Coordinates of C-alpha atoms and ligand atoms in Angstrom, one line a residue:
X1 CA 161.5 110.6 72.3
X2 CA 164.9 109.2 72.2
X3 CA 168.1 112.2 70.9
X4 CA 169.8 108.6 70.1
X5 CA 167.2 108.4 67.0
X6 CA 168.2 111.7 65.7
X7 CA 171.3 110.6 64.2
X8 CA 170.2 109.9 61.4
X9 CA 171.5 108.5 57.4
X10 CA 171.3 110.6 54.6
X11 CA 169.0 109.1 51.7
X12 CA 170.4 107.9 48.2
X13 CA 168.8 104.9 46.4
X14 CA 166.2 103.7 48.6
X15 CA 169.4 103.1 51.4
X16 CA 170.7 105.1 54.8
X17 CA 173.8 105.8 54.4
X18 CA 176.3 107.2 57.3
X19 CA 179.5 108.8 57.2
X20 CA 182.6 109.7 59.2
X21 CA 181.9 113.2 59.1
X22 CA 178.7 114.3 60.1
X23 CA 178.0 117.6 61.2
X24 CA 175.8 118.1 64.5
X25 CA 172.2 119.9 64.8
X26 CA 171.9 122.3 67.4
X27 CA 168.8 123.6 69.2
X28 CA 168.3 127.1 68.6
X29 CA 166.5 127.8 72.1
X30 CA 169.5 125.9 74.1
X31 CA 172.1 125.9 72.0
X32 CA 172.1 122.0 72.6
X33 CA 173.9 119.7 70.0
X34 CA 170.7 117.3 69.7
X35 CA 171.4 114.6 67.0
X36 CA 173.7 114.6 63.9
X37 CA 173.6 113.4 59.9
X38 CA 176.3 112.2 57.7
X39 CA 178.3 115.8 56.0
X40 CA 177.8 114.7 52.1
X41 CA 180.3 115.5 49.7
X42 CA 181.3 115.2 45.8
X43 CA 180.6 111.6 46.2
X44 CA 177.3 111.4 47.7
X45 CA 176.2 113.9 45.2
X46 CA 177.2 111.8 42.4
X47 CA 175.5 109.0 43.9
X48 CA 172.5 110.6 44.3
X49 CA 172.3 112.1 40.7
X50 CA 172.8 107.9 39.5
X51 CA 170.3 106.6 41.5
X52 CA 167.6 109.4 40.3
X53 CA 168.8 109.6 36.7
X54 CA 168.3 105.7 36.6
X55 CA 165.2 105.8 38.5
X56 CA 163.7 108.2 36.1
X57 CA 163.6 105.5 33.5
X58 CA 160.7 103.5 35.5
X59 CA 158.8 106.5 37.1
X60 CA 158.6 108.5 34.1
X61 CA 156.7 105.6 32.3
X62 CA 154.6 105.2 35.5
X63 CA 150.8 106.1 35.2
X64 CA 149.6 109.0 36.4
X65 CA 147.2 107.0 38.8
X66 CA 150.0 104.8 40.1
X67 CA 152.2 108.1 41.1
X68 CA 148.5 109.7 42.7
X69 CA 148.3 106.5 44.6
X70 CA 152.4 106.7 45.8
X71 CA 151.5 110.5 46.6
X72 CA 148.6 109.9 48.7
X73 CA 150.1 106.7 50.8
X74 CA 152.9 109.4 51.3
X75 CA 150.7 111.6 52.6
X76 CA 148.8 109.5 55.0
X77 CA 152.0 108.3 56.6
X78 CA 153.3 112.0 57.1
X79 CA 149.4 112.2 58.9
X80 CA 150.3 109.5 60.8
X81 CA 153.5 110.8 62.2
X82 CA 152.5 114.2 62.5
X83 CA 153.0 115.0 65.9
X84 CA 156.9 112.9 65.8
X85 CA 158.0 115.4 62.7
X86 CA 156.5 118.3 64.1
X87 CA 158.3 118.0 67.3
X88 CA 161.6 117.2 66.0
X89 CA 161.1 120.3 63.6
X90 CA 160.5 122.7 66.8
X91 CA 164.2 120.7 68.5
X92 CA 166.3 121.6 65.4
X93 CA 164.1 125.1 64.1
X94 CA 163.1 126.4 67.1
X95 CA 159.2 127.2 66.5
X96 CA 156.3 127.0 68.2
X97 CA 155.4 123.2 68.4
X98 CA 151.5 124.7 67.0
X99 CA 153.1 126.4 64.7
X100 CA 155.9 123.2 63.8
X101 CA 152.2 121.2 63.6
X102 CA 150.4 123.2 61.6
X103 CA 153.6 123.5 59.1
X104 CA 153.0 119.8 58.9
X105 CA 150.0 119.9 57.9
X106 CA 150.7 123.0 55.3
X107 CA 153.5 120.6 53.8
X108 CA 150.9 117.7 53.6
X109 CA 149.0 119.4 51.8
X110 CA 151.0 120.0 48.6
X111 CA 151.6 116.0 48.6
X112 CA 147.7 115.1 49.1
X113 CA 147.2 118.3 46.5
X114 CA 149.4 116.9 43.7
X115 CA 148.6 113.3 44.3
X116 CA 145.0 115.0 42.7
X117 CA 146.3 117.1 40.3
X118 CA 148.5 114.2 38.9
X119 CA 146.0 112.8 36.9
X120 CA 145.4 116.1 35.3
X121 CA 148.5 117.0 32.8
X122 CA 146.2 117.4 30.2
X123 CA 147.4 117.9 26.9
X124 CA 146.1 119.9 23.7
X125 CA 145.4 119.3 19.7
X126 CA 145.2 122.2 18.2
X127 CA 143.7 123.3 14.5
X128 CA 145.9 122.5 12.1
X129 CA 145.9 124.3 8.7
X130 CA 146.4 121.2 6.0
X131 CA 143.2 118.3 6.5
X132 CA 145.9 116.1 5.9
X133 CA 147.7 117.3 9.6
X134 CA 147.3 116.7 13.1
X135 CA 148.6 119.2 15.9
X136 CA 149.3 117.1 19.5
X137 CA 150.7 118.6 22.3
X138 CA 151.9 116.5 25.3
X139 CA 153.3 117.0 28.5
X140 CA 156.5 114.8 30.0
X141 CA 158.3 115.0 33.0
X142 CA 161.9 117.6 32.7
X143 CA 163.6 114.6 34.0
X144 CA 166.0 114.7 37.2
X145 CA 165.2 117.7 39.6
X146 CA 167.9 119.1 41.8
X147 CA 166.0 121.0 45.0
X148 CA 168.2 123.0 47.5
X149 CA 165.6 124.3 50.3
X150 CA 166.1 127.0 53.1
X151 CA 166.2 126.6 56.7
X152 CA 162.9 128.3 57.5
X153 CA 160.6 125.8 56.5
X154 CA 162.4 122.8 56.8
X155 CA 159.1 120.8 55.6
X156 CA 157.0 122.6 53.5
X157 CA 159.7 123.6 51.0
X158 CA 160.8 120.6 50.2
X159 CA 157.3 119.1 49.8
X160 CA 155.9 122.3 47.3
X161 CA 158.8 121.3 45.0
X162 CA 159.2 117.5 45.7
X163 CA 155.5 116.7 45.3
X164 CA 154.5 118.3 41.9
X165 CA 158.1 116.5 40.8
X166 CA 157.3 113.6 41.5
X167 CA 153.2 114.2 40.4
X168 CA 155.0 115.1 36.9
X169 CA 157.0 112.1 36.6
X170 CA 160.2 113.7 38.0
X171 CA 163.1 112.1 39.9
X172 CA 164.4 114.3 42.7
X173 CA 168.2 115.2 44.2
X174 CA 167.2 117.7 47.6
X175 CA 170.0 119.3 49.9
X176 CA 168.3 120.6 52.9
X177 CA 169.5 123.5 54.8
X178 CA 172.4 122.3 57.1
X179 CA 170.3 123.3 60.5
X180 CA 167.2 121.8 59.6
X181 CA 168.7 118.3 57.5
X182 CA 166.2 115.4 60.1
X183 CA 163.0 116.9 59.1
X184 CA 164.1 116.4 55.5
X185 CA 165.1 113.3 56.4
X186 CA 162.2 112.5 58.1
X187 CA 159.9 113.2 55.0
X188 CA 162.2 110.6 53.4
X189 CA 161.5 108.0 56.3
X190 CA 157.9 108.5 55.8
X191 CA 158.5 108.3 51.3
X192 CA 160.1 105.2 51.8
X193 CA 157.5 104.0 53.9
X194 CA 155.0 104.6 51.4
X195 CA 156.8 102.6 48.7
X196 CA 158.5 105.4 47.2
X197 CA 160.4 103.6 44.7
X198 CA 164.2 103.9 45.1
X199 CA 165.8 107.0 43.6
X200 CA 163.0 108.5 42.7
X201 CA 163.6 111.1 46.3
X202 CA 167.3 111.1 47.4
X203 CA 168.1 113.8 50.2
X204 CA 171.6 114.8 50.7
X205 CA 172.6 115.9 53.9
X206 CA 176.3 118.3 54.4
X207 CA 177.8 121.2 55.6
X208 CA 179.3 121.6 51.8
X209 CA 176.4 123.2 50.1
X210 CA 178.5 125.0 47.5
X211 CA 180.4 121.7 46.8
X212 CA 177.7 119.0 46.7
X213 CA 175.0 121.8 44.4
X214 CA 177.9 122.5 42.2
X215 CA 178.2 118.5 41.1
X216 CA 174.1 118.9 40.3
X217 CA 174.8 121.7 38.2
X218 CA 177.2 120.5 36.3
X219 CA 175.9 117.7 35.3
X220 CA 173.4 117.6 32.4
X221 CA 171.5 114.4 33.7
X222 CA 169.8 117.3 36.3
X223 CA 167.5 119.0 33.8
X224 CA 166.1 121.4 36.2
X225 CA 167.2 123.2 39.4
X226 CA 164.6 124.5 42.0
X227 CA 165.5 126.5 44.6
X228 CA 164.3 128.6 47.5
X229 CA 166.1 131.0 49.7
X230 CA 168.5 134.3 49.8
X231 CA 168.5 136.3 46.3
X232 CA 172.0 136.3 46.3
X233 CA 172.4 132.5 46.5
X234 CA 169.8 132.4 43.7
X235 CA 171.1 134.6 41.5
X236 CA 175.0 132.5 42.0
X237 CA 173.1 129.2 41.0
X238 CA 171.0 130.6 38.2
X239 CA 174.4 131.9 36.8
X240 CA 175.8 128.6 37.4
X241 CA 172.5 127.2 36.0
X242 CA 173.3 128.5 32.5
X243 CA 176.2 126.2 31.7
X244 CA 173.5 123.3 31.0
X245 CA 170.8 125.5 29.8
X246 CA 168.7 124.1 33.1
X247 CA 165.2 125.1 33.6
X248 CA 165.2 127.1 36.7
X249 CA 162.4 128.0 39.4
X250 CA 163.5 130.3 42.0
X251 CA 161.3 131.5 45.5
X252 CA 164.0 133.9 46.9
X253 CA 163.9 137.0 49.0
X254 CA 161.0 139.3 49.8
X255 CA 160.1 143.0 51.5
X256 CA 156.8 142.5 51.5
X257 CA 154.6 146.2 52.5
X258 CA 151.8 146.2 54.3
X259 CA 149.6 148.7 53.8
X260 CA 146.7 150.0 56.4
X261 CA 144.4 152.3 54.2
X262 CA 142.4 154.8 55.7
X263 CA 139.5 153.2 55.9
X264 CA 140.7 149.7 56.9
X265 CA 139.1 147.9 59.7
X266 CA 141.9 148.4 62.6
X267 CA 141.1 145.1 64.2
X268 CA 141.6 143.3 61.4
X269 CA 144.7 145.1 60.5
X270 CA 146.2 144.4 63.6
X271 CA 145.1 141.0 63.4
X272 CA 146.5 140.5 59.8
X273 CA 149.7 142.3 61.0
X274 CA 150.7 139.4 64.0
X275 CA 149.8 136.5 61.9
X276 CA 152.1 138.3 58.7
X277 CA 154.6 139.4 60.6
X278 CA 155.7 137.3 63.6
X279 CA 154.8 133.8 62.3
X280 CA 158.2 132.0 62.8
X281 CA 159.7 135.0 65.0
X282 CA 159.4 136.6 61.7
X283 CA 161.4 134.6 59.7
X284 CA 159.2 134.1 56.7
X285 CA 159.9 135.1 53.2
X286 CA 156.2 136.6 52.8
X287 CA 156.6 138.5 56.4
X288 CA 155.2 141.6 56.5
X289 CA 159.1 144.0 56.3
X290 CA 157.4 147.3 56.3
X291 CA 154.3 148.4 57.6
X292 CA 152.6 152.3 56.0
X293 CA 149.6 153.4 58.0
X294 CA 147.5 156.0 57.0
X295 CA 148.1 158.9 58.4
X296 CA 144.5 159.6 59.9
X297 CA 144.8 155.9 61.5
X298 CA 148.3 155.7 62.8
X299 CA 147.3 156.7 66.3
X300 CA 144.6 153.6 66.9
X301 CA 146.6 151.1 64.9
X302 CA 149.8 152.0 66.6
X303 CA 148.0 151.2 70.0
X304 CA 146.5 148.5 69.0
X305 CA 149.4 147.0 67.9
X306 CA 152.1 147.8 70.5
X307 CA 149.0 146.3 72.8
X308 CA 148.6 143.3 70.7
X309 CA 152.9 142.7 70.7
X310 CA 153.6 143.2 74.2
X311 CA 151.2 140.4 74.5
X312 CA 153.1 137.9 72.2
X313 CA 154.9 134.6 74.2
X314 CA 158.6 134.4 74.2
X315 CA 160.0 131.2 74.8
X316 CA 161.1 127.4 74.3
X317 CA 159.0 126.4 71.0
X318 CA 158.3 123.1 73.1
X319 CA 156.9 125.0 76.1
X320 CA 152.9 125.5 76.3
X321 CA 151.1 128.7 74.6
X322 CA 154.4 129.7 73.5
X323 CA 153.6 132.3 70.2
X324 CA 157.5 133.7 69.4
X325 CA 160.5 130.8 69.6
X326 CA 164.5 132.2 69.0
X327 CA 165.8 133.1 66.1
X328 CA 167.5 130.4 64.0
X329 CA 171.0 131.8 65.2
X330 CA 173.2 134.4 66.4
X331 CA 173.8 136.1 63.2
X332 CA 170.5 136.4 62.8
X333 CA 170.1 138.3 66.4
X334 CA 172.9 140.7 65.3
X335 CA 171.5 141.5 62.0
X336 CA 168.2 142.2 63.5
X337 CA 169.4 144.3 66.2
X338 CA 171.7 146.2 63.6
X339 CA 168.4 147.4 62.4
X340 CA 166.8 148.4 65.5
X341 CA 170.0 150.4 66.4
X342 CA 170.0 151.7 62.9
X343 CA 166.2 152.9 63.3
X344 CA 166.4 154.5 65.9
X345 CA 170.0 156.5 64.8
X346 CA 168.3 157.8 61.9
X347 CA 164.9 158.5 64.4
X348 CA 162.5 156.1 65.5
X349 CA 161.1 155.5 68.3
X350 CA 161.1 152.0 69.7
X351 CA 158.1 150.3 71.6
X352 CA 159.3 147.5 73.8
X353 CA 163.0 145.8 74.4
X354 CA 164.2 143.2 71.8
X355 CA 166.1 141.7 75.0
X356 CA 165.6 138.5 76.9
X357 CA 167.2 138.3 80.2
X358 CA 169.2 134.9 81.3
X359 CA 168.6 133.3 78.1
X360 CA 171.4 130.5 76.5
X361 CA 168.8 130.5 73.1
X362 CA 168.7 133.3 69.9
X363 CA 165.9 134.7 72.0
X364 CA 164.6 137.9 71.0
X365 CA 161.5 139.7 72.4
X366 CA 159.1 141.3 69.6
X367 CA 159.0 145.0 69.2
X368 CA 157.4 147.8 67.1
X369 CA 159.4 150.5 65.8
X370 CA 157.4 153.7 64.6
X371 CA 158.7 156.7 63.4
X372 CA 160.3 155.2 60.5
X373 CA 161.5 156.6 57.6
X374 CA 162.2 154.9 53.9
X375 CA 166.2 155.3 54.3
X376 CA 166.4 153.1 57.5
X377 CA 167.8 149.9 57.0
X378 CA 164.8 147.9 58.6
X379 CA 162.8 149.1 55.5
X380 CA 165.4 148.2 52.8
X381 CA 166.6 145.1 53.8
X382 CA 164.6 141.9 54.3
X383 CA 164.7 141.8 58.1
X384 CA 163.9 138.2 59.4
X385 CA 163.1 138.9 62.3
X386 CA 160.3 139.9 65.0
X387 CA 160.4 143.7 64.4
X388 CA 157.5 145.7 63.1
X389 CA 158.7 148.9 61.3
X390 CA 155.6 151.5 61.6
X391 CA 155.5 154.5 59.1
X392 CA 153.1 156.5 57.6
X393 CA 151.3 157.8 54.6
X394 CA 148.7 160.3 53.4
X395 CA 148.1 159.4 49.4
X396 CA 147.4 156.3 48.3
X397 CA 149.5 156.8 45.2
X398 CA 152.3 157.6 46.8
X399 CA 152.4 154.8 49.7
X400 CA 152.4 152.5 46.1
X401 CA 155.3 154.5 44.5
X402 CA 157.1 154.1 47.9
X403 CA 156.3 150.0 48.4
X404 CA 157.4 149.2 44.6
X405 CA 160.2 151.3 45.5
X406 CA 162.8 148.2 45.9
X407 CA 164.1 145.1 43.9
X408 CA 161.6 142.5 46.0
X409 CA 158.4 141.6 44.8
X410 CA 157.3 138.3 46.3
X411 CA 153.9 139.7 48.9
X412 CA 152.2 142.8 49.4
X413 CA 149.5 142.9 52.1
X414 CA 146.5 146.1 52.0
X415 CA 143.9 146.1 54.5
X416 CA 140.8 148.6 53.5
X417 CA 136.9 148.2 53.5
X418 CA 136.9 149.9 49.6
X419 CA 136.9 147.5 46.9
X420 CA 137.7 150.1 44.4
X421 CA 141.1 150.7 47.1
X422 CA 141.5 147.1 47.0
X423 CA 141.3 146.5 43.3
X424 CA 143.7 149.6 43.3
X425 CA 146.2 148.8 45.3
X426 CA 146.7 144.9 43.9
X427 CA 146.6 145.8 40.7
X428 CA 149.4 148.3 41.0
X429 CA 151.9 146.6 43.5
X430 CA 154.9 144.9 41.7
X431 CA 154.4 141.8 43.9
X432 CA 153.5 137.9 42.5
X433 CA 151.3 137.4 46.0
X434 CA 148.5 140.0 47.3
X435 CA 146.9 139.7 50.8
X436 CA 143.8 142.2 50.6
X437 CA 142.5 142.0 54.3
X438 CA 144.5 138.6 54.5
X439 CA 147.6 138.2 56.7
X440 CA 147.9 134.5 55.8
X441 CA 147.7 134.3 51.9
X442 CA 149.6 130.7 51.2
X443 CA 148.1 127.6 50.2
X444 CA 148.7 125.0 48.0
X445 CA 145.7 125.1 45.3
X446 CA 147.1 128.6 44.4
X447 CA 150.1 130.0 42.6
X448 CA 152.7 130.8 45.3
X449 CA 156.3 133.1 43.7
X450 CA 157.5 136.3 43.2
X451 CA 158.1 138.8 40.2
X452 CA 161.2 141.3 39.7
X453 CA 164.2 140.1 41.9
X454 CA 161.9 138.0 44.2
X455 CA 162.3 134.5 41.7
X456 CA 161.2 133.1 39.1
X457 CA 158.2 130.5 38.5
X458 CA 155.5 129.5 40.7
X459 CA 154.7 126.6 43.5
X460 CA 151.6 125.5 44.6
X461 CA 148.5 125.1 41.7
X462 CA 148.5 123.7 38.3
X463 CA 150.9 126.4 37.7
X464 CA 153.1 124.8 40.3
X465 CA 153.0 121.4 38.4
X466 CA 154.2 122.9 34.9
X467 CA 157.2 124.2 36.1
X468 CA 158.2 120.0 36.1
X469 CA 156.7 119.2 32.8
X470 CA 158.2 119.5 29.2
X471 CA 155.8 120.8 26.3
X472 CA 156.1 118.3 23.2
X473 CA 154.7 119.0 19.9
X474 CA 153.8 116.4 17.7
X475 CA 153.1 117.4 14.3
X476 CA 151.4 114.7 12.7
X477 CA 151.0 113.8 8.7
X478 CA 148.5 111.2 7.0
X479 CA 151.0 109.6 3.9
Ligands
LIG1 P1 170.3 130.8 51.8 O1 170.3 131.3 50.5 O2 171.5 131.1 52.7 O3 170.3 129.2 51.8 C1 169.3 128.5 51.1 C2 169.9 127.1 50.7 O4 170.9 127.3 49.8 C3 170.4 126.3 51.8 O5 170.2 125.0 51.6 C4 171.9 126.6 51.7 O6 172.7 125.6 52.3 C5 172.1 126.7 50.2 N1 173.3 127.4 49.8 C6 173.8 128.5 50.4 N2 174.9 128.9 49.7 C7 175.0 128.1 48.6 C8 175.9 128.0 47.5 N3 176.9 128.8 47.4 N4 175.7 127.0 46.6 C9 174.7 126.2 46.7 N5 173.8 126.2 47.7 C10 173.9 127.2 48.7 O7 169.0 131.2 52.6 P2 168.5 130.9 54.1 O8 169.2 131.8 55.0 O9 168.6 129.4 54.3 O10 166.9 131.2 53.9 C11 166.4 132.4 54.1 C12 166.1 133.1 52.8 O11 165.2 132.3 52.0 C13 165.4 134.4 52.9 O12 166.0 135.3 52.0 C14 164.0 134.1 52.6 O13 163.2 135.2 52.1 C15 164.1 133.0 51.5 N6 162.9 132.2 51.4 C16 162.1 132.4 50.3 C17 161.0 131.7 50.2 C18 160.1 131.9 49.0 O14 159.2 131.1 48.8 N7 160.3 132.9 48.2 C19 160.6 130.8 51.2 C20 161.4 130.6 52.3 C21 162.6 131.4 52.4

């Protein structure tokens, strides 16, 4: 593949625009600068906000069966060009090129999902109280979306909230995280392709992200702001938010607890722990943050899983059989080491060496810490990162006192063989997702979000779709 195609337009109206100012993509393995985009400002912001605002006018009138139809050609030229995204992905993310694949494929499948459910916004009449009245409800599109999207998935979050948008009758403005902006913008390539009509996605690319987000909220033409990543971030733009009374949907920061009950099945546990916890080097918002093993377990899990980690690939996302790729940068190498240092201050023990000789990447080896105690950093502050923080319990109460002890609540994991302990524990964990013997909980037909400080709303599901749609009553009279 050709670095000369990664410099690349950013997408208002249906047209590539490029700048003067761009700012460059870097590989996280190398360090290599390895294609650029155009660093929007005010302007581009504005221009993004016309074109969707005036495009709303024609797509909201569209059919439902004409958007299902837009939807699916989308989809099948993403399929098409699977392998091409998926690489570039691994260039400017770093992940495994499987793993960059099969994120693909995960974000495909909220377009091919929602080019379904489309055609089923139902609406309602309800029983009216006079005979000479009719009750309608019916559902319409919010209007103009504004996205902003995290780094991590550089796909996949931009399809769970562009798809049901545009399934709804939405018009979108998206600003991709400034290290991942050409998968964005090759989501775009493959939109236009499809005969996305102009306006309807516009993806602006910068280095400015307060700047550019700032002209979306202000302006009361965006009706609703969706946005995933840090709860700090989220909780500045739903502030902002207010000004325009926006509808909001937020998929921020998690701790997720996994718990290993005493009678869980240790294989599976284990199992369920790798694919949790290490996906992305452990940079997932659903990553397992801190791990409570049964006391009368901890021995054979803790072997098993040291065992199963020492195992785990290190290297170039691009190289073959390669499992763990680098972080996404070197803050995020310090912050995770801050809380292996801090761990094992306060007491740990730690299982493995975090470092990678020789390396020019954000490499960092996986490692399990046990020993670990509820005051340590690594289990009060989301880590993103591949450590897993062992400690233990011996009452099942207790263990769920301790994981809804924090301001998170976006996945809980419990592995056990007891369906009373599993009904137990998910009923009682302050958490909007519950894996019960499932390290790998996410798809698109079901409702994906967090409760308490974790966000607001839902993607994925029907549920997914109504965060986009307006509830109209129409009271009807016979005169
Ligand atoms: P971040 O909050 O730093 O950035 C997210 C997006 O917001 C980026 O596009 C960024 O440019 C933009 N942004 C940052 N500051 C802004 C500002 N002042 N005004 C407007 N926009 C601004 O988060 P990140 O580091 O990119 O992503 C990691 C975080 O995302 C983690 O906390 C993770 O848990 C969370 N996340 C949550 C989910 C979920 O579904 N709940 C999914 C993936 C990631």
């Amino acid at each position: 593949m050709n670095q000369q195609e990664w410099n690349k337009g950013l997408y208002v109206n249906g047209e590539w625009l490029t700048l003067a100012e761009t700012i460059p993509v870097q590989n996280p393995a190398t360090r290599e600068v390895i294609g650029s985009v155009p660093d929007g400002s005010v302007k581009e912001a504005k221009l993004a906000v016309d074109a969707a605002h005036k495009a709303f006018e024609a797509w909201s009138k569209t059919t439902a069966y004409e958007r299902a139809a837009l939807l699916e050609r989308w989809h099948q030229v993403i399929e098409s060009r699977l392998d091409e995204i998926a690489f570039v992905m691994t260039m400017e993310q770093g992940k495994p090129l499987a793993e960059a694949k099969g994120e693909v494929q995960y974000a495909n499948s909220y377009i091919k999902w929602y080019a379904e459910e489309a055609k089923r916004i139902y609406g309602e009449t309800i029983p009216a109280s006079s005979g000479s009245k009719r009750i309608l409800v019916q559902k319409q599109p919010v209007g103009v979306v504004a996205a902003i999207t995290p780094w991590n998935f550089p796909a996949a979050m931009i399809t769970r909230k562009i798809a049901p948008a545009l399934a709804a009758g939405c018009t979108t403005v998206t600003k991709p995280a400034e290290q991942t902006p050409l998968t964005a913008l090759l989501l775009a390539e493959c939109a236009h392709e499809a005969g996305i009509p102009a306006g309807v996605i516009n993806i602006v690319t910068t280095s400015k992200a307060g700047e550019v987000v700032d002209v979306w909220l202000d302006d009361s033409r965006v009706k609703k702001l969706t946005f995933t990543g840090s709860t700090p971030v989220g909780k500045l733009l739903m502030r902002k938010a207010a000004d325009t009374v926006k509808k909001i949907s937020l998929e921020l920061g998690g701790l997720a607890p996994f718990i290993v009950a005493e009678d869980a099945n240790i294989e599976a546990a284990v199992k369920g722990l790798i694919q949790s916890k290490f996906r992305n080097a452990g940079q997932t918002c659903i990553c397992a943050n801190r791990i409570y093993v049964h006391e009368a377990v901890k021995e054979s899990f803790l072997q098993a899983l040291t065992q199963a980690v020492e195992a785990l690939r290190v290297g170039k996302g691009t190289e073959d059989k390669v499992e763990i790729g680098p972080l996404i940068d070197d803050r995020a190498v310090q912050k995770v080491q801050h809380q292996i240092d801090d761990a094992i201050a306060k007491g740990a023990t730690l299982h493995g060496s975090p470092v990678v000789e020789g390396s020019t990447g954000y490499f960092m080896k996986p490692v399990v810490l046990s020993g670990v105690t509820d005051d340590m950093v690594c289990m009060q502050e989301e880590t993103f990162g591949p450590i897993a923080p062992v400690s233990t319990f011996t009452d099942d109460q207790e263990v769920i006192q301790r994981a809804n002890a924090t301001p998170y609540g976006l996945a809980a994991y419990v592995f056990t063989q007891s369906l009373t302990k599993a009904f137990y524990f998910s009923e009682n964990l302050e958490y909007g997702i519950v894996g019960v013997n499932d390290g790998g909980p996410s798809v698109a037909q079901a409702p994906f979000g967090g409760m308490k400080e974790s966000g607001l709303g839902r993607e994925g599901s029907h549920h997914g779709l109504e965060e986009y749609l307006e509830v109209k009553y129409i009271s009807l009279q016979f005169v």
